[in-house]
CSV table of C-alpha atoms and ligand atoms in Angstrom, one decimal:
chain,number,residue,atom,x,y,z
A,1,MET,CA,-4.4,-7.9,-10.2
A,2,THR,CA,-2.2,-5.4,-8.5
A,3,ALA,CA,1.5,-5.1,-7.7
A,4,THR,CA,0.7,-5.7,-4.0
A,5,MET,CA,-0.6,-9.1,-4.8
A,6,GLN,CA,0.5,-11.5,-2.1
A,7,PRO,CA,2.3,-14.7,-3.0
A,8,THR,CA,0.8,-18.0,-1.7
A,9,ILE,CA,3.0,-19.4,1.0
A,10,VAL,CA,1.9,-22.9,2.0
A,11,GLY,CA,1.4,-23.6,5.7
A,12,SER,CA,2.1,-21.3,8.6
A,13,GLN,CA,5.5,-22.9,9.4
A,14,PRO,CA,8.7,-23.4,7.4
A,15,ASN,CA,9.6,-27.0,6.6
A,16,ALA,CA,12.2,-29.1,8.5
A,17,GLU,CA,15.1,-27.4,6.8
A,18,GLY,CA,13.7,-23.9,7.6
A,19,TYR,CA,12.4,-23.0,4.1
A,20,ARG,CA,8.8,-22.0,3.1
A,21,ASP,CA,6.8,-23.9,0.4
A,22,PHE,CA,5.0,-21.9,-2.2
A,23,THR,CA,2.2,-22.5,-4.8
A,24,LEU,CA,1.6,-20.6,-8.0
A,25,GLY,CA,-1.5,-21.8,-9.8
A,26,GLN,CA,-1.2,-25.6,-9.7
A,27,PHE,CA,2.6,-25.5,-9.4
A,28,HIS,CA,4.0,-26.4,-6.0
A,29,LEU,CA,7.6,-25.4,-5.1
A,30,ARG,CA,9.8,-26.4,-2.2
A,31,ARG,CA,13.5,-26.7,-1.3
A,32,ASP,CA,15.6,-28.7,1.0
A,33,GLU,CA,19.4,-28.6,1.7
A,34,TYR,CA,20.4,-29.4,-1.9
A,35,PHE,CA,17.4,-29.3,-4.2
A,36,ALA,CA,14.5,-27.3,-5.5
A,37,TYR,CA,11.4,-29.5,-6.1
A,38,ILE,CA,8.7,-28.5,-8.5
A,39,SER,CA,5.4,-30.4,-9.0
A,40,TRP,CA,2.4,-29.8,-11.3
A,41,PRO,CA,-0.8,-31.9,-12.0
A,42,THR,CA,0.9,-34.2,-14.5
A,43,GLY,CA,4.5,-34.5,-13.1
A,44,SER,CA,7.4,-33.4,-11.0
A,45,HIS,CA,11.0,-32.2,-11.3
A,46,MET,CA,14.0,-31.4,-9.2
A,47,MET,CA,17.0,-29.1,-9.8
A,48,SER,CA,20.2,-28.4,-7.8
A,49,VAL,CA,19.1,-25.4,-5.7
A,50,ASP,CA,22.1,-23.3,-6.7
A,51,ALA,CA,21.3,-23.5,-10.4
A,52,PHE,CA,17.6,-22.9,-9.6
A,53,LEU,CA,18.3,-19.7,-7.6
A,54,ARG,CA,20.7,-18.4,-10.2
A,55,ALA,CA,18.0,-18.8,-12.9
A,56,LEU,CA,15.3,-17.4,-10.6
A,57,GLN,CA,17.5,-14.4,-9.9
A,58,ARG,CA,17.7,-13.5,-13.6
A,59,ASP,CA,14.0,-14.1,-14.2
A,60,VAL,CA,13.1,-11.7,-11.3
A,61,ALA,CA,15.7,-9.1,-12.1
A,62,TRP,CA,14.9,-9.0,-15.8
A,63,ASP,CA,11.1,-9.1,-15.2
A,64,PHE,CA,10.8,-12.2,-17.3
A,65,PHE,CA,13.1,-10.9,-20.1
A,66,TYR,CA,12.4,-11.3,-23.8
A,67,GLY,CA,10.6,-14.5,-24.7
A,68,THR,CA,11.4,-17.7,-22.8
A,69,VAL,CA,13.6,-18.2,-19.7
A,70,ASN,CA,14.3,-21.9,-19.4
A,71,PHE,CA,15.7,-22.7,-16.0
A,72,ASP,CA,16.8,-26.0,-17.5
A,73,GLY,CA,15.4,-28.4,-20.2
A,74,VAL,CA,12.1,-28.7,-18.3
A,75,PHE,CA,11.0,-25.7,-16.2
A,76,GLY,CA,10.7,-22.1,-17.1
A,77,THR,CA,8.6,-19.0,-18.1
A,78,VAL,CA,7.4,-17.3,-21.3
A,79,ASN,CA,6.9,-13.6,-21.2
A,80,HIS,CA,3.7,-12.2,-22.8
A,81,TYR,CA,4.4,-8.7,-21.4
A,82,GLY,CA,1.5,-8.4,-19.0
A,83,THR,CA,1.0,-12.1,-18.4
A,84,VAL,CA,3.6,-14.9,-18.1
A,85,ASP,CA,3.3,-18.6,-18.8
A,86,ILE,CA,4.9,-20.8,-16.2
A,87,PHE,CA,5.6,-24.2,-17.7
A,88,ALA,CA,7.1,-27.6,-17.2
A,89,GLY,CA,8.1,-29.9,-20.1
A,90,ARG,CA,6.3,-27.6,-22.6
A,91,TYR,CA,9.5,-27.1,-24.7
A,92,ASN,CA,10.8,-30.6,-24.3
A,93,GLU,CA,9.9,-33.1,-27.0
A,94,ALA,CA,10.0,-36.1,-24.7
A,95,TYR,CA,7.7,-34.5,-22.1
A,96,ARG,CA,5.3,-33.4,-24.9
A,97,LYS,CA,5.1,-36.9,-26.4
A,98,ALA,CA,4.6,-38.5,-23.0
A,99,GLU,CA,1.9,-35.8,-22.3
A,100,LEU,CA,3.6,-34.8,-19.0
A,101,ASP,CA,4.0,-31.2,-20.0
A,102,TYR,CA,2.0,-28.5,-18.3
A,103,SER,CA,1.7,-24.7,-18.6
A,104,GLU,CA,-0.4,-22.0,-16.9
A,105,ASN,CA,-0.8,-18.3,-17.8
A,106,VAL,CA,-0.7,-16.0,-14.8
A,107,GLU,CA,-0.8,-12.2,-14.4
A,108,THR,CA,2.7,-10.8,-14.2
A,109,PRO,CA,2.3,-9.1,-10.7
A,110,LEU,CA,1.4,-12.5,-9.2
A,111,ILE,CA,4.3,-14.5,-10.6
A,112,ARG,CA,6.7,-11.5,-9.9
A,113,GLU,CA,5.7,-11.3,-6.3
A,114,THR,CA,5.8,-15.1,-5.8
A,115,PHE,CA,9.2,-15.5,-7.5
A,116,LYS,CA,10.6,-12.6,-5.4
A,117,ALA,CA,9.3,-14.2,-2.2
A,118,ILE,CA,10.9,-17.6,-3.1
A,119,LEU,CA,14.2,-15.9,-4.0
A,120,ASP,CA,14.2,-14.0,-0.7
A,121,ASP,CA,13.3,-17.0,1.4
A,122,TRP,CA,15.5,-19.6,-0.3
A,123,THR,CA,18.7,-17.6,-0.6
A,124,ASN,CA,21.0,-17.9,2.4
A,125,GLU,CA,23.3,-15.2,3.7
A,126,THR,CA,26.3,-17.0,2.2
A,127,PHE,CA,25.0,-17.1,-1.4
A,128,ASP,CA,24.9,-14.4,-4.1
A,129,PRO,CA,23.1,-15.8,-7.2
A,130,PHE,CA,24.5,-13.1,-9.4
A,131,ALA,CA,28.1,-13.7,-8.5
A,132,SER,CA,30.4,-16.1,-10.3
A,133,PRO,CA,30.7,-19.5,-8.4
A,134,HIS,CA,34.2,-18.5,-7.5
A,135,GLU,CA,33.2,-15.3,-5.9
A,136,THR,CA,30.3,-16.5,-3.7
A,137,GLY,CA,29.7,-18.9,-0.8
A,138,SER,CA,27.4,-21.8,-0.7
A,139,ALA,CA,23.7,-22.0,-1.6
A,140,PHE,CA,23.3,-25.3,0.2
A,141,GLY,CA,22.3,-26.4,3.7
A,142,ILE,CA,19.6,-25.5,6.2
A,143,LYS,CA,18.2,-22.0,6.3
A,144,ASN,CA,20.9,-19.6,7.3
A,145,GLY,CA,19.8,-15.9,7.2
A,146,ASP,CA,19.2,-14.1,3.9
A,147,ASN,CA,21.0,-12.0,1.3
A,148,ALA,CA,18.4,-9.3,0.6
A,149,GLY,CA,21.1,-6.8,-0.5
A,150,ALA,CA,22.3,-9.1,-3.2
A,151,VAL,CA,19.0,-10.5,-4.5
A,152,ARG,CA,17.3,-7.2,-4.7
A,153,ARG,CA,20.0,-5.5,-6.8
A,154,GLU,CA,18.6,-3.7,-9.8
A,155,ARG,CA,20.5,-3.7,-13.1
A,156,VAL,CA,21.6,-0.4,-14.6
A,157,THR,CA,19.1,0.9,-17.2
A,158,ALA,CA,20.4,4.1,-18.8
A,159,GLN,CA,17.8,6.3,-20.4
A,160,ARG,CA,20.3,7.7,-22.9
A,161,MET,CA,23.8,6.6,-22.0
A,162,VAL,CA,25.9,5.9,-18.9
A,163,GLY,CA,27.9,9.0,-17.9
A,164,VAL,CA,25.5,11.5,-19.5
A,165,PRO,CA,24.6,14.1,-16.8
A,166,GLY,CA,21.5,13.0,-15.0
A,167,ASP,CA,21.7,9.4,-16.3
A,168,ALA,CA,23.3,6.1,-15.0
A,169,VAL,CA,26.5,6.8,-13.2
A,170,LEU,CA,30.0,5.7,-14.1
A,171,ARG,CA,31.8,3.3,-11.8
A,172,SER,CA,35.0,4.3,-10.2
A,173,ASP,CA,37.1,3.5,-7.1
A,174,GLU,CA,35.1,6.0,-5.1
A,175,SER,CA,31.8,4.3,-6.1
A,176,GLY,CA,33.0,1.2,-4.3
A,177,TYR,CA,33.2,-1.0,-7.4
A,178,PRO,CA,36.7,-2.5,-7.5
A,179,VAL,CA,38.3,-3.8,-10.7
A,180,ASN,CA,37.6,-7.5,-11.0
A,181,ARG,CA,40.5,-9.9,-10.4
A,182,MET,CA,40.3,-11.1,-14.0
A,183,PHE,CA,40.3,-7.5,-15.5
A,184,ALA,CA,43.4,-6.2,-13.6
A,185,ASP,CA,45.0,-5.4,-17.0
A,186,VAL,CA,42.1,-3.2,-18.3
A,187,PRO,CA,43.2,0.5,-18.6
A,188,GLN,CA,41.2,2.8,-16.4
A,189,ASP,CA,41.7,6.1,-18.1
A,190,GLU,CA,38.6,7.9,-19.5
A,191,PRO,CA,38.4,9.6,-22.8
A,192,LEU,CA,38.8,13.4,-22.8
A,193,VAL,CA,35.6,15.2,-24.0
A,194,GLU,CA,35.8,18.9,-25.0
A,195,PRO,CA,32.2,20.0,-25.9
A,196,GLU,CA,31.5,23.4,-27.3
A,197,PRO,CA,30.0,25.8,-24.7
A,198,GLY,CA,26.3,25.0,-24.3
A,199,PHE,CA,26.6,21.3,-25.3
A,200,GLU,CA,28.1,20.1,-22.0
A,201,GLY,CA,25.0,18.1,-21.2
A,202,GLU,CA,24.7,16.6,-24.7
A,203,VAL,CA,28.2,15.3,-25.5
A,204,ALA,CA,29.6,12.5,-23.4
A,205,SER,CA,31.9,9.5,-23.7
A,206,PHE,CA,33.2,6.8,-21.4
A,207,SER,CA,35.5,3.8,-21.5
A,208,LEU,CA,33.2,0.8,-21.7
A,209,PHE,CA,36.1,-1.6,-20.9
A,210,ALA,CA,36.9,0.3,-17.7
A,211,TYR,CA,33.2,0.3,-16.8
A,212,LEU,CA,32.7,-3.4,-17.4
A,213,SER,CA,36.0,-4.3,-15.6
A,214,ARG,CA,34.2,-3.1,-12.4
A,215,SER,CA,31.0,-5.1,-12.8
A,216,ASP,CA,30.4,-7.2,-9.6
A,217,VAL,CA,27.8,-9.5,-11.3
A,218,THR,CA,27.9,-12.1,-14.1
A,219,TRP,CA,25.4,-12.8,-16.8
A,220,ASN,CA,23.4,-9.7,-16.1
A,221,PRO,CA,23.2,-7.3,-19.1
A,222,SER,CA,22.6,-3.7,-18.1
A,223,VAL,CA,21.3,-1.0,-20.5
A,224,ALA,CA,24.4,1.2,-21.0
A,225,SER,CA,22.9,3.2,-24.0
A,226,ALA,CA,19.5,3.6,-25.5
A,227,CYS,CA,18.6,5.0,-28.9
A,228,LYS,CA,14.9,4.6,-29.6
A,229,ASP,CA,14.4,0.7,-29.5
A,230,SER,CA,18.1,0.0,-29.9
A,231,LEU,CA,19.5,-1.1,-26.6
A,232,PHE,CA,23.2,-1.8,-26.0
A,233,CYS,CA,23.3,-4.2,-23.0
A,234,PRO,CA,26.9,-5.0,-22.1
A,235,THR,CA,27.6,-7.6,-19.5
A,236,THR,CA,30.5,-9.6,-17.9
A,237,GLU,CA,30.3,-13.4,-18.1
A,238,GLU,CA,32.0,-16.1,-16.1
A,239,TYR,CA,31.1,-19.8,-15.9
A,240,ILE,CA,27.6,-20.7,-17.4
A,241,LEU,CA,24.6,-18.5,-18.3
A,242,PRO,CA,22.2,-19.7,-15.6
A,243,ILE,CA,19.3,-19.8,-18.0
A,244,ILE,CA,18.7,-21.2,-21.5
A,245,HIS,CA,17.2,-18.2,-23.3
A,246,GLY,CA,14.5,-18.8,-25.9
A,247,ASN,CA,14.3,-15.8,-28.2
A,248,ASP,CA,11.1,-14.1,-29.4
A,249,ARG,CA,13.2,-11.7,-31.6
A,250,VAL,CA,16.7,-11.6,-33.1
A,251,GLU,CA,19.5,-10.5,-30.8
A,252,TRP,CA,23.1,-9.7,-31.7
A,253,PHE,CA,26.2,-10.6,-29.7
A,254,VAL,CA,29.5,-8.7,-29.9
A,255,GLN,CA,32.3,-10.5,-28.1
A,256,LEU,CA,34.3,-7.7,-26.5
A,257,SER,CA,37.0,-9.8,-24.8
A,258,ASP,CA,38.0,-13.4,-24.2
A,259,GLU,CA,35.8,-16.2,-25.4
A,260,ILE,CA,32.3,-17.7,-25.0
A,261,THR,CA,30.9,-21.0,-26.4
A,262,TRP,CA,27.2,-20.9,-27.1
A,263,GLU,CA,25.1,-24.1,-27.3
A,264,VAL,CA,22.2,-23.3,-29.6
A,265,GLU,CA,19.1,-25.5,-29.7
A,266,ASP,CA,15.7,-25.4,-31.4
A,267,ARG,CA,13.6,-23.2,-29.2
A,268,ASP,CA,10.6,-25.4,-29.1
A,269,THR,CA,12.0,-29.0,-29.0
A,270,GLY,CA,15.5,-28.5,-27.6
A,271,ALA,CA,17.0,-30.3,-30.6
A,272,VAL,CA,20.7,-29.3,-31.0
A,273,ARG,CA,21.3,-26.8,-33.8
A,274,ALA,CA,24.7,-25.3,-33.5
A,275,ARG,CA,27.7,-24.7,-31.3
A,276,VAL,CA,29.0,-21.1,-31.8
A,277,VAL,CA,32.5,-20.3,-30.4
A,278,MET,CA,32.9,-16.5,-30.2
A,279,LYS,CA,36.4,-15.0,-29.7
A,280,ALA,CA,37.1,-11.3,-29.0
A,281,GLY,CA,35.9,-9.3,-31.9
A,282,ASP,CA,33.4,-11.9,-33.2
A,283,VAL,CA,29.9,-10.8,-33.9
A,284,SER,CA,26.9,-13.1,-34.2
A,285,ALA,CA,23.1,-12.9,-34.6
A,286,MET,CA,21.0,-15.3,-32.6
A,287,ALA,CA,17.9,-16.2,-34.6
A,288,ALA,CA,14.3,-15.7,-33.3
A,289,ASP,CA,13.5,-19.4,-33.3
A,290,ILE,CA,16.3,-20.8,-31.1
A,291,ARG,CA,17.4,-21.0,-27.5
A,292,HIS,CA,20.9,-20.6,-26.3
A,293,GLN,CA,23.2,-21.0,-23.3
A,294,GLY,CA,26.7,-19.5,-23.0
A,295,TYR,CA,29.9,-21.0,-21.4
A,296,SER,CA,32.6,-18.5,-20.5
A,297,PRO,CA,35.8,-20.2,-19.1
A,298,LYS,CA,37.4,-16.8,-18.1
A,299,ARG,CA,35.5,-13.6,-17.1
A,300,SER,CA,34.7,-12.1,-20.5
A,301,MET,CA,33.0,-8.9,-21.8
A,302,LEU,CA,29.9,-9.3,-24.1
A,303,LEU,CA,27.8,-6.7,-25.7
A,304,VAL,CA,24.2,-7.9,-26.2
A,305,TRP,CA,22.3,-5.7,-28.7
A,306,GLU,CA,18.6,-5.9,-28.2
A,307,ASN,CA,15.7,-4.5,-30.3
A,308,ALA,CA,13.0,-3.5,-27.7
A,309,ASN,CA,10.3,-2.9,-30.4
A,310,PRO,CA,7.2,-4.4,-28.7
A,311,ASP,CA,5.7,-5.4,-32.0
A,312,LEU,CA,8.5,-7.9,-32.9
A,313,PRO,CA,7.2,-11.1,-31.1
A,314,GLU,CA,3.9,-10.9,-33.0
A,315,LEU,CA,5.5,-9.9,-36.4
A,316,ILE,CA,7.9,-12.9,-36.1
A,317,ALA,CA,5.2,-15.4,-34.8
A,318,SER,CA,2.9,-14.4,-37.7
A,319,GLY,CA,5.7,-14.8,-40.3
A,320,LYS,CA,5.6,-11.2,-41.4
A,321,THR,CA,9.2,-10.7,-40.2
A,322,PRO,CA,11.8,-13.5,-40.7
A,323,THR,CA,13.4,-15.3,-37.8
A,324,TYR,CA,16.9,-14.3,-39.0
A,325,PRO,CA,18.2,-10.8,-39.5
A,326,ILE,CA,19.9,-10.7,-42.9
A,327,GLU,CA,19.4,-12.3,-46.4
A,328,PHE,CA,22.9,-12.9,-47.8
B,1,LIG,C1,21.0,-13.9,-23.6
B,1,LIG,O1,20.1,-14.7,-23.3
B,1,LIG,O2,21.1,-13.6,-24.8
B,1,LIG,C2,21.9,-13.4,-22.6
B,1,LIG,C3,21.5,-13.3,-21.3
B,1,LIG,C4,22.4,-12.9,-20.3
B,1,LIG,C5,23.6,-12.6,-20.7
B,1,LIG,C6,24.1,-12.7,-22.0
B,1,LIG,C7,23.2,-13.1,-22.9
B,1,LIG,O3,24.5,-12.2,-19.7
B,2,LIG,FE1,19.4,-14.5,-25.5
């Protein structure tokens, strides 16, 4: 299968509300003014369309992320890095017991192109799925234009570090990224760097707080520095993480400002495991057998520290590496 794979659009005409229907394997997806409807051979599900599009936006932008992206307690995807499972009820104990759960494995290019096409078609001109609810218009109603500029945004992925010559650029007033209303008190001065002659391209430094204060998106970690498999992925958060992330490796959180409450559940059943309240300066490790969703009452700054080693999912699944990071 190739990257030019065409998504399957059902019918030659949009539905009564102006939106296209799509199929992916035996899943069928459609939207109307308020809801997204998903059906599969053994069941069906509906989600508020704003929540659906916010989750879909992350799944597309992160190319299915690490492990599981639950859109809610029923529908989502599991990344196998080359193929993706699309599932319904698979990680929901009640659906499993009732045998209503269903899962299909598809080639990544097919689900990628299908999800992109749904996101493009179902997002109206007024709605930005990456923005905080307070900074965007409505997702609802009959089809009303599109918002291609917003939904096709690509996150920053530095090869070495933001600000290093030739790498991801710093944000400034000239770059068109204003300081967010909730970060008006964040100092904007940059550190002074005085490298020895000949090392100008090797030594760099930037204010991460100033950088993040200008982020125009929420719940969208960008790679701000990379050292082998160690990725620092800072992000700004407001309202609710639009997905429930099921880990296939340990990840660390460093709360850089304000406060986030994390609801932590068993990855496979959804059983409640913990509530973690993180205040500025707190550090936590999310285990490899959980799923989590964050709630941020004020726009906050979070550093997500990821280990991109591609061997980790197999090492953890086979028990060779523990699901937690440290033995105390
Ligand atoms: C996570 O799933 O760990 C995650 C995702 C997006 C964020 C923050 C954390 O913005
Ligand atoms: Fe996570």
